[in-house]
Every structure is written in C-alpha cells, then in structure tokens.
Coordinates of C-alpha atoms and ligand atoms in Angstrom, one line a residue:
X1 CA 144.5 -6.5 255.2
X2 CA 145.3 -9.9 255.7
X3 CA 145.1 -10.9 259.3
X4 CA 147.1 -13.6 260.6
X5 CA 145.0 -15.6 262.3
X6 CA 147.6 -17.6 264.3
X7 CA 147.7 -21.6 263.9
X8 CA 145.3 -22.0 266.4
X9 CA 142.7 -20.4 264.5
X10 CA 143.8 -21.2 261.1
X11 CA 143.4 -24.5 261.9
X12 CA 140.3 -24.6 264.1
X13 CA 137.8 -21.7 262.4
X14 CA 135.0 -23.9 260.6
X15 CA 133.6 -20.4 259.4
X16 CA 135.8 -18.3 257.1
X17 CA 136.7 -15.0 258.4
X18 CA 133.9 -12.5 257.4
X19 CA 135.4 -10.1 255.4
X20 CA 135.2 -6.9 256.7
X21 CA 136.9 -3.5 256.6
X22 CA 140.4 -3.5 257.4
X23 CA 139.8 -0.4 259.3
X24 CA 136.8 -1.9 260.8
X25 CA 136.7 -0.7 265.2
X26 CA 136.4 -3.1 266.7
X27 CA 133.9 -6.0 266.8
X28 CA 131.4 -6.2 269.6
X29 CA 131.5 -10.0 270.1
X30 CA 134.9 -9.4 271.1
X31 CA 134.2 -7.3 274.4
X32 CA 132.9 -7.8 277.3
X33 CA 128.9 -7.9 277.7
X34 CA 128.2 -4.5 279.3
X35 CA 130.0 -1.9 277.7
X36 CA 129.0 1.3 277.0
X37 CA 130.9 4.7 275.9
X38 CA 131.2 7.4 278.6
X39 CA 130.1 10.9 278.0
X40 CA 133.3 11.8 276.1
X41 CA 133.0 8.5 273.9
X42 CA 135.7 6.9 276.3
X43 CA 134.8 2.6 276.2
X44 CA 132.9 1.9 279.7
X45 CA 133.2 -1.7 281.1
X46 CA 130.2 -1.9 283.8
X47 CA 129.6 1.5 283.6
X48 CA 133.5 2.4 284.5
X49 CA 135.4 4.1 281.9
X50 CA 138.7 2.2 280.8
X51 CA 140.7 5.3 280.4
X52 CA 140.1 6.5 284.1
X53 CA 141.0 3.0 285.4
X54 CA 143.9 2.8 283.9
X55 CA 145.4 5.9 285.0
X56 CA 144.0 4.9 289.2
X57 CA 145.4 1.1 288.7
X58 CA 148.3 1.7 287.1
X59 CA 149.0 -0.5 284.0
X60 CA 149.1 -3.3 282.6
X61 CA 146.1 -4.5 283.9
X62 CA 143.5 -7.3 283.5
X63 CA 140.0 -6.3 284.0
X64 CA 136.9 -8.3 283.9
X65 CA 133.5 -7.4 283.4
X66 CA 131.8 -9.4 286.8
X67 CA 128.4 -9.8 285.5
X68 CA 129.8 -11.4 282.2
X69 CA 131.7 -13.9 283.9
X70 CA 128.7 -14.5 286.1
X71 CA 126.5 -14.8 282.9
X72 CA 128.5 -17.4 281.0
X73 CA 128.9 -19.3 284.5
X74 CA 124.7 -19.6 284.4
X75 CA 124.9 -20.8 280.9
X76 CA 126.6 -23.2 281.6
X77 CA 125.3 -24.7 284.4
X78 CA 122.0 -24.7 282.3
X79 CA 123.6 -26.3 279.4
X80 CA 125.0 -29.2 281.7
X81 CA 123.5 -29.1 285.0
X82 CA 125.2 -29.2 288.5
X83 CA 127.6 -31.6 287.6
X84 CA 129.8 -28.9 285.1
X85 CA 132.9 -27.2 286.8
X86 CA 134.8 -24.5 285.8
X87 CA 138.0 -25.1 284.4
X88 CA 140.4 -23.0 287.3
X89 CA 143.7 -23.0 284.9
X90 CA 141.7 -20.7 282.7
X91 CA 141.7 -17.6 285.0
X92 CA 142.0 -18.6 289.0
X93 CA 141.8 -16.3 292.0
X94 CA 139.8 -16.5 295.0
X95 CA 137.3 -14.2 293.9
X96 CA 136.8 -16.2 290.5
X97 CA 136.5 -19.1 292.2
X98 CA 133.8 -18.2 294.8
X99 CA 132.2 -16.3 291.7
X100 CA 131.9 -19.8 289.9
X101 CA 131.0 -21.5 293.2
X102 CA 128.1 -19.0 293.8
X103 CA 127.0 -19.6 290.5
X104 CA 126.4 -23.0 290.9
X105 CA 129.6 -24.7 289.1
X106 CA 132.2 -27.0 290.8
X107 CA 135.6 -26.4 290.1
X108 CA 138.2 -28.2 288.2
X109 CA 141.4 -27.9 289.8
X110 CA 144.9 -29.0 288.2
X111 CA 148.0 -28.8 291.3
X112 CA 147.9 -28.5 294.7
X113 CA 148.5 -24.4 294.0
X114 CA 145.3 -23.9 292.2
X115 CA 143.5 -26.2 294.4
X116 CA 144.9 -24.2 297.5
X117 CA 143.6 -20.9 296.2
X118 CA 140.0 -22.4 295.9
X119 CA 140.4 -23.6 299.1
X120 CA 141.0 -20.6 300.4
X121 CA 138.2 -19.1 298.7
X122 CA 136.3 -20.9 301.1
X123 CA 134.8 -23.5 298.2
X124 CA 133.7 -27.0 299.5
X125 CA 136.1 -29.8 298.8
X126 CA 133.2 -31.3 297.5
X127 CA 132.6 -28.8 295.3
X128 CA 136.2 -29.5 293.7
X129 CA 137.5 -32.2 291.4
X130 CA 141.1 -32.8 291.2
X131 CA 143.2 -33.2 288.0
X132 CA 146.4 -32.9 286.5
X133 CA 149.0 -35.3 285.1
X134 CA 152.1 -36.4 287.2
X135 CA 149.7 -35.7 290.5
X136 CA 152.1 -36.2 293.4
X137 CA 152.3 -38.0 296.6
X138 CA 151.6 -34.5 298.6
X139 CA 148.9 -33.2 295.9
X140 CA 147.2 -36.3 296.0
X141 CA 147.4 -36.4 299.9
X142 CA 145.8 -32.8 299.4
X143 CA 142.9 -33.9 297.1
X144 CA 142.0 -36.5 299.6
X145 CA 142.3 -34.4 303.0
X146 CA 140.0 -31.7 301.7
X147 CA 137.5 -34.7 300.4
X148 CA 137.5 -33.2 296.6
X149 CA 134.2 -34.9 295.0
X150 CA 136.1 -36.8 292.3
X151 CA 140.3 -37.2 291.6
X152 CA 140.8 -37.8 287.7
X153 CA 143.6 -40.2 287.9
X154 CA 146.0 -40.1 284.7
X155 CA 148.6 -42.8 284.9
X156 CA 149.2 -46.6 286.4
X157 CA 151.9 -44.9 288.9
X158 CA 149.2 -42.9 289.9
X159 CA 147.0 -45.6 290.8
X160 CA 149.8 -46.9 292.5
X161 CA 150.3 -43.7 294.6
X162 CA 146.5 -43.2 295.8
X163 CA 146.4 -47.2 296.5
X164 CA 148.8 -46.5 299.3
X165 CA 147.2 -43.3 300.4
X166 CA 144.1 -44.8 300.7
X167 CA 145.1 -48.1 302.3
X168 CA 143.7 -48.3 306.0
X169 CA 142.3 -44.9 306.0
X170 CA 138.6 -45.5 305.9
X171 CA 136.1 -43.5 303.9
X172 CA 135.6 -43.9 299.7
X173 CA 137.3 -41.5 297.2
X174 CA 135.6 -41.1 294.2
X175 CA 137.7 -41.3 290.9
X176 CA 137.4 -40.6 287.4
X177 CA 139.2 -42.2 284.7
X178 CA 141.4 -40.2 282.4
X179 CA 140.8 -41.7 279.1
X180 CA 142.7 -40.0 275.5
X181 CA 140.0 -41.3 273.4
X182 CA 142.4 -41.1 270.2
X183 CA 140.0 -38.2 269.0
X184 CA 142.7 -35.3 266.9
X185 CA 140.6 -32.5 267.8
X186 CA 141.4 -29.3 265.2
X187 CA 143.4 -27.4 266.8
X188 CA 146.4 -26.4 268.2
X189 CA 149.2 -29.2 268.5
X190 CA 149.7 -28.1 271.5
X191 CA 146.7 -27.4 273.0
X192 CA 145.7 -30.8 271.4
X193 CA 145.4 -33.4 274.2
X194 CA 142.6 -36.6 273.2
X195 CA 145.0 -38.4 270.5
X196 CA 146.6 -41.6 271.0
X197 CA 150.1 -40.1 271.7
X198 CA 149.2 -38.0 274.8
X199 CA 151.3 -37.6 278.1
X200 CA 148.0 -37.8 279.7
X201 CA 146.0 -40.4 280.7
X202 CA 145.1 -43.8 279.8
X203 CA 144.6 -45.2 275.8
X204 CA 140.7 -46.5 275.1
X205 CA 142.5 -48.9 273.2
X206 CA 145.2 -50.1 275.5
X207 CA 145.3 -49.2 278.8
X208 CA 142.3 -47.7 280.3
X209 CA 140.0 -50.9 280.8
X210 CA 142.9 -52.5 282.6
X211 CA 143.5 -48.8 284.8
X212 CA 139.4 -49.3 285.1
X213 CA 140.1 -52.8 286.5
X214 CA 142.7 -51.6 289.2
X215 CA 140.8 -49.2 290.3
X216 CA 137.9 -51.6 291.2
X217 CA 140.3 -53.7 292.9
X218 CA 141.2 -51.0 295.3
X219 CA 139.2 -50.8 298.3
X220 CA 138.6 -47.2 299.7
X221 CA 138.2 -46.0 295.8
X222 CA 135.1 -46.1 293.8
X223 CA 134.8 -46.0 290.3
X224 CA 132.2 -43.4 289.3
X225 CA 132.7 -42.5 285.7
X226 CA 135.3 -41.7 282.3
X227 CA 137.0 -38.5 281.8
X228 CA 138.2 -36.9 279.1
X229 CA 139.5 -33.8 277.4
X230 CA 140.5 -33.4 273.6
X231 CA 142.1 -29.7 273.9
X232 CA 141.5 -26.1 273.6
X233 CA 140.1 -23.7 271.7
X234 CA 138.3 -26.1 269.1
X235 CA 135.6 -24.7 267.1
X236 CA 134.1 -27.3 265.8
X237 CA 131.5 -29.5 267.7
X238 CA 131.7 -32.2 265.2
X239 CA 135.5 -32.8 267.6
X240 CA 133.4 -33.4 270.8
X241 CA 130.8 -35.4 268.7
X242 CA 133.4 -37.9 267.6
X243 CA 134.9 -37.9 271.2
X244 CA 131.4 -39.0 272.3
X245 CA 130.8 -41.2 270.0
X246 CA 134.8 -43.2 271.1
X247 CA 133.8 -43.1 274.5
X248 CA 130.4 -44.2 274.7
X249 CA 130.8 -48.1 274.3
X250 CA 133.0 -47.9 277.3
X251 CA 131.4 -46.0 279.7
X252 CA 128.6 -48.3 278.6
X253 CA 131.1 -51.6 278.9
X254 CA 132.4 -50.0 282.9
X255 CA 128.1 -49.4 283.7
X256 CA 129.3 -46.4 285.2
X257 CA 127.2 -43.5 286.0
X258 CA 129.2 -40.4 284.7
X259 CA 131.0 -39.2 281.5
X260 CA 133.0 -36.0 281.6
X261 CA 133.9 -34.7 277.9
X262 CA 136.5 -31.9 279.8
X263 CA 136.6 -28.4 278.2
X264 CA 138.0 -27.2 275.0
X265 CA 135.2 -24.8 273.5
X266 CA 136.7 -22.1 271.5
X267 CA 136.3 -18.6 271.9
X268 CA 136.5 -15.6 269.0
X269 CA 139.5 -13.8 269.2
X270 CA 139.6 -11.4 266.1
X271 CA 137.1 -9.5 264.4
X272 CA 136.1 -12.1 261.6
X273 CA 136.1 -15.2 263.7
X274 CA 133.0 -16.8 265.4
X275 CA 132.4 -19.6 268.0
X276 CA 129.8 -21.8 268.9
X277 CA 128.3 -20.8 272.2
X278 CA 127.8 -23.0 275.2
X279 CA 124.5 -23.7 274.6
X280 CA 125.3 -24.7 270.5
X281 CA 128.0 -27.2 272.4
X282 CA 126.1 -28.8 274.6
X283 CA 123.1 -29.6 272.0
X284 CA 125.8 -31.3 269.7
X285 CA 127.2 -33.0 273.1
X286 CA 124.3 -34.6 273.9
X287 CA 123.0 -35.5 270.7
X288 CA 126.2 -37.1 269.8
X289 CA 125.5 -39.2 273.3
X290 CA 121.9 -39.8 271.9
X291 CA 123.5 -41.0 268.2
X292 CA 126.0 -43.3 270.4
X293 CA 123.3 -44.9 272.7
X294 CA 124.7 -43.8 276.0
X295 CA 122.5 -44.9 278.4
X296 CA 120.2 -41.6 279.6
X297 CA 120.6 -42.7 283.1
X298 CA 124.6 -41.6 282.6
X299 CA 125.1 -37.8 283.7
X300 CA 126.8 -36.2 280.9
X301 CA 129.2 -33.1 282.2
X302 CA 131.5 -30.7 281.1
X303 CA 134.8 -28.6 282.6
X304 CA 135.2 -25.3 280.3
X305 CA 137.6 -22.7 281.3
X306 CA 137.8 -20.1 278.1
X307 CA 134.9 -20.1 277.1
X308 CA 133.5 -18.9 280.4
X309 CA 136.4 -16.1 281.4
X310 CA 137.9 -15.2 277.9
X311 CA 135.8 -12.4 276.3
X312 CA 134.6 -10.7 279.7
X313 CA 138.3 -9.6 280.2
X314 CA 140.4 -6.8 278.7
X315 CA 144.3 -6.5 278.8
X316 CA 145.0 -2.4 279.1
X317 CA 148.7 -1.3 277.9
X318 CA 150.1 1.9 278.4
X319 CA 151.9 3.0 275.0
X320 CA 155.5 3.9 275.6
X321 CA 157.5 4.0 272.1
X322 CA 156.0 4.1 268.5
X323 CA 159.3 3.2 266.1
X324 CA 158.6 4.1 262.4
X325 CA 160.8 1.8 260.2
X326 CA 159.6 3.4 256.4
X327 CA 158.6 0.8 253.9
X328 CA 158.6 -1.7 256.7
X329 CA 156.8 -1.8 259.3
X330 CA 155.1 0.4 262.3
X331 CA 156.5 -0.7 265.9
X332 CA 154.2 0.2 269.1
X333 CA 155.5 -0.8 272.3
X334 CA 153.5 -1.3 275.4
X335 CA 154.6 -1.5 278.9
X336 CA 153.6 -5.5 279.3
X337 CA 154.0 -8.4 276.6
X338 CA 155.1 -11.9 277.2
X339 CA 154.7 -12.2 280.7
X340 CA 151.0 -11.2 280.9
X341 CA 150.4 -12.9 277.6
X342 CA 152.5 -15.6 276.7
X343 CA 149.9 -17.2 274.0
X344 CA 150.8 -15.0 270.5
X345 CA 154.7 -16.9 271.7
X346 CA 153.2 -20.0 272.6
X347 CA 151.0 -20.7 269.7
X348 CA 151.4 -17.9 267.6
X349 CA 147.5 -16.5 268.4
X350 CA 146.2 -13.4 267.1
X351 CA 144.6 -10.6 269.4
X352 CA 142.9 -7.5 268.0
X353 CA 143.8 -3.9 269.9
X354 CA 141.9 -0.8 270.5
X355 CA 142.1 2.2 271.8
X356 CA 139.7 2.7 274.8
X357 CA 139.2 6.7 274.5
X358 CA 137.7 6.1 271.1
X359 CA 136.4 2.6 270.3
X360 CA 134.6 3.3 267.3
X361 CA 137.1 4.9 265.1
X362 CA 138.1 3.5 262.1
X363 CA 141.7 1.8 262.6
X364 CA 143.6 3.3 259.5
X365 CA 147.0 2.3 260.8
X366 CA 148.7 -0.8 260.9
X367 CA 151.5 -1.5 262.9
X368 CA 152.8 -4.4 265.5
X369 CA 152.2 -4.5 268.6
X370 CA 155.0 -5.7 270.8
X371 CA 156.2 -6.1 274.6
X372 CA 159.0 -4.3 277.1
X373 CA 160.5 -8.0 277.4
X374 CA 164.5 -8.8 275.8
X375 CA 163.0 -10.7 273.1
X376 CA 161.8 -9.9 269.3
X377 CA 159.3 -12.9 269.5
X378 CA 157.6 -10.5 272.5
X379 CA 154.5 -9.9 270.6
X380 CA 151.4 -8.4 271.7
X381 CA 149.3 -8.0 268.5
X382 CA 151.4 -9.1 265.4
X383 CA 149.3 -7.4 262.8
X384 CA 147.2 -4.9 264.9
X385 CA 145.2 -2.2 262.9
X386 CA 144.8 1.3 265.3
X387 CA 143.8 4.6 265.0
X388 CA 145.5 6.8 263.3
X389 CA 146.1 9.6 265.8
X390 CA 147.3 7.3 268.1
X391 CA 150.6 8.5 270.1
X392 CA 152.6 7.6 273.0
X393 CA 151.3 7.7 276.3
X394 CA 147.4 6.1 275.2
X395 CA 145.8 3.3 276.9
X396 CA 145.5 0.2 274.4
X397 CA 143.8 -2.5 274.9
X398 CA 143.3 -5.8 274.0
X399 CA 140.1 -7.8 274.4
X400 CA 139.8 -11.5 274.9
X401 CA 142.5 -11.8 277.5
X402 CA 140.1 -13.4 280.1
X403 CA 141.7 -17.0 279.7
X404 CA 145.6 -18.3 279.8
X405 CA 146.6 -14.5 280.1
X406 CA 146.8 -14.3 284.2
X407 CA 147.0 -17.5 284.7
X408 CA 150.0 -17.8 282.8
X409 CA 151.5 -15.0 283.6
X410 CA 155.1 -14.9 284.5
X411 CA 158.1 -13.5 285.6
X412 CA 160.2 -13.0 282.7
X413 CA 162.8 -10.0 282.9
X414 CA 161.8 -9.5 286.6
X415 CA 158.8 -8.2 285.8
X416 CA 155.6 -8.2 288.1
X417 CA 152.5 -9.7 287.5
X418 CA 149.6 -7.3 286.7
X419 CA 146.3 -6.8 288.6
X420 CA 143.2 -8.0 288.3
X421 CA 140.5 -5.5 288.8
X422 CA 137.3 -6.8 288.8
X423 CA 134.0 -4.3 287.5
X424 CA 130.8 -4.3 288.1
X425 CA 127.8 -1.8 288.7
X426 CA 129.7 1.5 287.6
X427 CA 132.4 -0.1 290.3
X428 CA 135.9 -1.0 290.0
X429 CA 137.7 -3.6 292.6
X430 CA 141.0 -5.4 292.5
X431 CA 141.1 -8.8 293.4
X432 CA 144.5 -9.4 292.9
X433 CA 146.7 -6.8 293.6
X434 CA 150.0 -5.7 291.0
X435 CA 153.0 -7.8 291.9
X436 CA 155.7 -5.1 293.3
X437 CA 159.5 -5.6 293.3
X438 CA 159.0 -6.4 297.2
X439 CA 157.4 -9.6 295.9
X440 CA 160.0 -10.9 294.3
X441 CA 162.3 -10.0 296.6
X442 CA 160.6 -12.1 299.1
X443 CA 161.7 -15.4 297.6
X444 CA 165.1 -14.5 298.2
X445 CA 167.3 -15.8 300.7
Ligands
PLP1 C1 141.3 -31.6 282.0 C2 140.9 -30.2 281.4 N1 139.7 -29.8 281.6 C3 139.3 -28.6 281.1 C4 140.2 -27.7 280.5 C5 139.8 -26.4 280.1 O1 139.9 -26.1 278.7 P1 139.3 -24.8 278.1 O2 139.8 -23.7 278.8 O3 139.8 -24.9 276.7 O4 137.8 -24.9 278.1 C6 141.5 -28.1 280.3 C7 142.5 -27.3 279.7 O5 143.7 -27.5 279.5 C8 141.9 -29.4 280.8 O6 143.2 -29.9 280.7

C-alpha cells in the first residue's frame, strides 16, 4: 500500500513513514488518550462506546475525549508558562474555551465572532489576545471594549485604525507586533504564513521597525513585545529554531519584554507519521532563544491550536453506499464530507478510517472514502484501508479531526453543521448541538 500522505505531510514529515502493514488497525497515537474497547470489542472514548453514541447523537458527529484536551492544555502551559494561549481557530466553542481558560491558557482569538464566543464563555478580556489580518474598525473597537491583554496589529492601516480608536479615550492597550520573519517553514503553501511574501503582518526587513516606531508614537498604546507565526502543521523544530534565531536581534534592538513564536506544531495524522510533542517543541524553542542571545529577562510564549485539540477528537460517519467499480476502485460514501472536513480539498491531507465496532481488525480492504456533497473532489479518506466485512449502515470513523474540522465547517449543499459531543468519565455531553434545517432557515428573510 502506498499511502498518500497529502502535500502537507509529504512535505513536512522529517521521519519517513514507518513501514507497517498495509492492513495494520489502526495506530494508537492516532486516537484519543483514553480509549478502551467495550465488552463486545466496540472502541470506547472515556469509557463511552462509539457505536452507541452514534446511534443516540445522530451522525456525523465530532467527539472529543475531555480529559485529552485538558491534558495537552497542561502541557502546554508547563512547556511555556502562563503567557501561552490556545489558538481558538483550531476548534472554538464556549465550552473549549472555558476548558482552555480553566486550564490555565489564554486565548488567541482571530475576528470579532471567535472573540464573541469566548466572551460568552465567560473568559476574562484579559485573558484574550486579539489577532487576525484586515482587523476592522468594529473588531478593533471590540478588542479594546472587552480590554483583551494584547491586540497583534498586522498592517500600517491598522495602526492607523486603533490610533483613532484610542485617541482621547484614556487607559493603555497593549500591542504586539506582527512580524513575517521571512522564515519558509516546511509545510503547506498554504498553511505557510512567516515568508517574506505574506498578506500578514509587517517585513523584519522592511517594515516592522518603522510599524514598531508608530506604535511608540501613539499615546494610549504600549509596545510590549514581537509576534509571529510561520504556519501549520510543521514537523520540524529546526522551522521554529530559525524563526528564533530572525527575530531575536529585534526583539533585542525594540528592548521589549515579550516574543510570541505563534503556533504551527504539527500533529500525526496517519499511521506511519510522527510529531514532536509540545514539550520536544518548546526545548528546541528555547534553546534556539539561548543559541540567539535573547535576553532571559524576555518571556518567550507560544499560541498552538492543533496540536492541543487534533488527536483528542474523532469524526463518526454513518456508511450509506459502497459502489464497487472492478479493477478500479472501491467507493464508500458517508453521510458528511466537505463541509465537516474541508482539509483533504483544501490541502489534499490524508486521514486514516476505522471502524469503531472493531478497532483492531486488520483492514484488508481498500477503498475511497468520499462525502454526500455534489462534488468528486468531496473526499473523506482518499486511500483508506477498512475491514473487510464492512457494509452499509456501520459507523466509520476518522481520528484526528480535533483541529480545522468544526471550525471550518460549512454549509455547502445546505447541509448542517454536526455536533460536538464532548466525553468524559464513561459520560457523553453535546456542547454544540447539530445544525437543523430550522437554522438555516433563520437567516432568511
Ligand atoms: C497567529 C496564529 N497563531 C496560532 C495559530 C495556530 O496554529 P496551529 O493550529 O497550527 O498551532 C495560527 C493558525 O493559523 C495563527 O494564525
């Protein structure tokens, strides 16, 4: 079998692909941290079966295991201290975000929607740091009403913008400077985001000392550190190293007191790939600010997203049609696609799937797995390997679905929006509900 890996992995993975069995179940690293197999050797995720689930929530659906998400949050916050938020984009409901804000994390929010939701959620605005390119009047307005900790500002219009927001209203905003460090991280080119030509934020070369200098100049606006983010999913830590090591004389030049590196760990998606862990990241962070001479007195943080929701979520399908095309290929369509997972179109990224009422048979079959949605390009799983019984009307699922699957979910074909059903303790709850035709009605005038 040769799997495609997708671009985003062929380009990224630093370790070759373990070969293993084609029909191999399953890996372990893939799924969520506390899963077990139920008395008839159905998967459990926090002690609730996956088959039973599916059949009381309907499908698809997105479930997460709530003591993984929990876990990563932890590791991180040990990795980088108090000062690392969670990336919202990744996954971002109200329950997420108070999950991160118990843990101890502030959160990184991108438009005035996802910082609404945390709002909501009841999180501190100073427990919120507000980002996104193109920030409008309104969503800057927004940022500074709820007194978010720290507004990443990404353009000379946007300087221009908060100048007049600020002028004569009293109080200090604290601001970060978005910075593309002209580091080409390996991955994705378009999940690629620290190179020189970058819609966001401000050249090391060109522009950012003289975006620095403005925002000195501005009373009502402080200065407090350098921000940047090279992309996603990038494997290799030798990326953030060199992003470190571009950055460093200037946050040394500025004498500011904070450098943000942004998110971008990569996470394992199929069977032979692995990924450095949060920990492995931040040892290579701050030894690359060690190898650069940052000063120590500059507090070093982070903003990851994937790599804390990813792999402690599962997608769940319900099988509806298996098309047999002889000597060509094997067809299984699900009752989702696209719309709950638009990153095998977007960047052409390999999942694995199982099936959840027996994880840990061999997968003799190969076939494609493919959406409901009017499109050949809807594909689930492009070169999926399953069990060989498997039939129409079984739960499949796909791990790894924690990150960009929810979030960037959509409409498409008038389709609604899954749930998201939370588990923990041998306990199932949905913290977003399915989106019903009634929903989409209710836009309509
Ligand atoms: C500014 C910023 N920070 C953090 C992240 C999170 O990235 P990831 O989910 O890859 O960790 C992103 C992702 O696009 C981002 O743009």
């Amino acid at each position: 079998l040769t799997l495609d890996l997708g671009p985003e992995s062929r380009a990224s993975a630093d370790v070759p692909p373990e070969p293993l069995s084609s029909e191999a179940p399953i890996g372990r690293h893939l799924l969520p941290i506390n899963v077990g197999r139920s008395p008839s050797g159905h998967l459990t995720v926090a002690g609730v079966d996956l088959c039973s689930l599916a059949e009381e929530f309907g499908t698809p659906a997105f479930v997460y295991d709530e003591e993984h998400l929990r876990v990563r949050c932890r590791e991180a916050l040990a990795a980088f201290g108090p000062g690392v938020a969670y990336a919202a984009k990744a996954f971002h409901c109200k329950a997420m975000a108070l999950l991160a804000f118990e843990e101890g994390l502030a959160l990184d929010v991108a438009t005035d929607g996802e910082l609404a939701v945390a709002l909501a959620a009841g999180i501190p605005g100073d427990r919120l740091v507000l980002h996104g390119s193109n920030k409008s009047v309104h969503e800057l307005e927004a940022g500074l009403r709820a007194g978010v900790a720290r507004i990443a500002v990404d353009s000379f219009d946007e300087i221009d913008r908060l100048e007049s927001l600020v002028a004569g209203r009293g109080g200090v905003q604290d601001v970060l400077v978005r910075v593309t460090p002209g580091v080409e991280a390996h991955t994705h080119e378009y999940v690629m985001t620290g190179q020189v030509d970058s819609k966001f934020g401000f050249g090391l070369d060109s522009a950012a000392a003289e975006a620095a200098a403005r925002l000195r100049k501005i009373e009502g606006v402080r200065l407090v550190g350098v921000h940047a983010h090279i992309g996603s999913q990038i494997f290799r830590t030798d990326s953030f190293a060199r992003e470190v090591a571009a950055l460093a004389p200037f946050v040394s030049d500025l004498g500011v007191g904070e450098l943000c590196i942004g998110g971008g760990l990569g996470v394992a998606y199929l069977n032979g790939e692995t990924a450095p862990t949060l920990v492995d990241w931040a040892a290579a962070v701050r030894s690359a600010c060690r190898d650069a001479r940052l000063p120590p007195e500059v507090r070093v943080t982070a903003e990851p997203g994937r790599a804390i929701v990813a792999t402690a979520g599962v997608t769940l399908y319900r099988v509806g049609t298996i098309k047999d095309l002889p000597g060509i290929r094997r067809y299984v369509s699900v009752d989702g696609g696209m719309s709950d997972n638009p990153r095998p179109v977007l960047y052409g990224s390999g999942y694995e799937a199982f099936l959840p009422r027996c994880p840990d048979s061999a997968r003799r079959l190969a076939a494609r797995v493919v959406g409901k949605h009017c499109e050949s390009g809807d594909v689930v799983v492009e070169n999926a390997r399953l069990p060989a019984d498997l039939a129409v009307g079984d739960i499949l699922a796909t791990p790894v679905t924690g990150a960009y699957g929810h979030s960037m979910a959509s409409n498409y074909n008038r389709v609604g929006r899954p749930p998201v059903v939370f588990v923990r303790g041998g306990r199932a709850r949905v913290v977003v509900r399915r989106e019903t035709v009634e929903d989409l009605l209710r836009l309509e005038l």
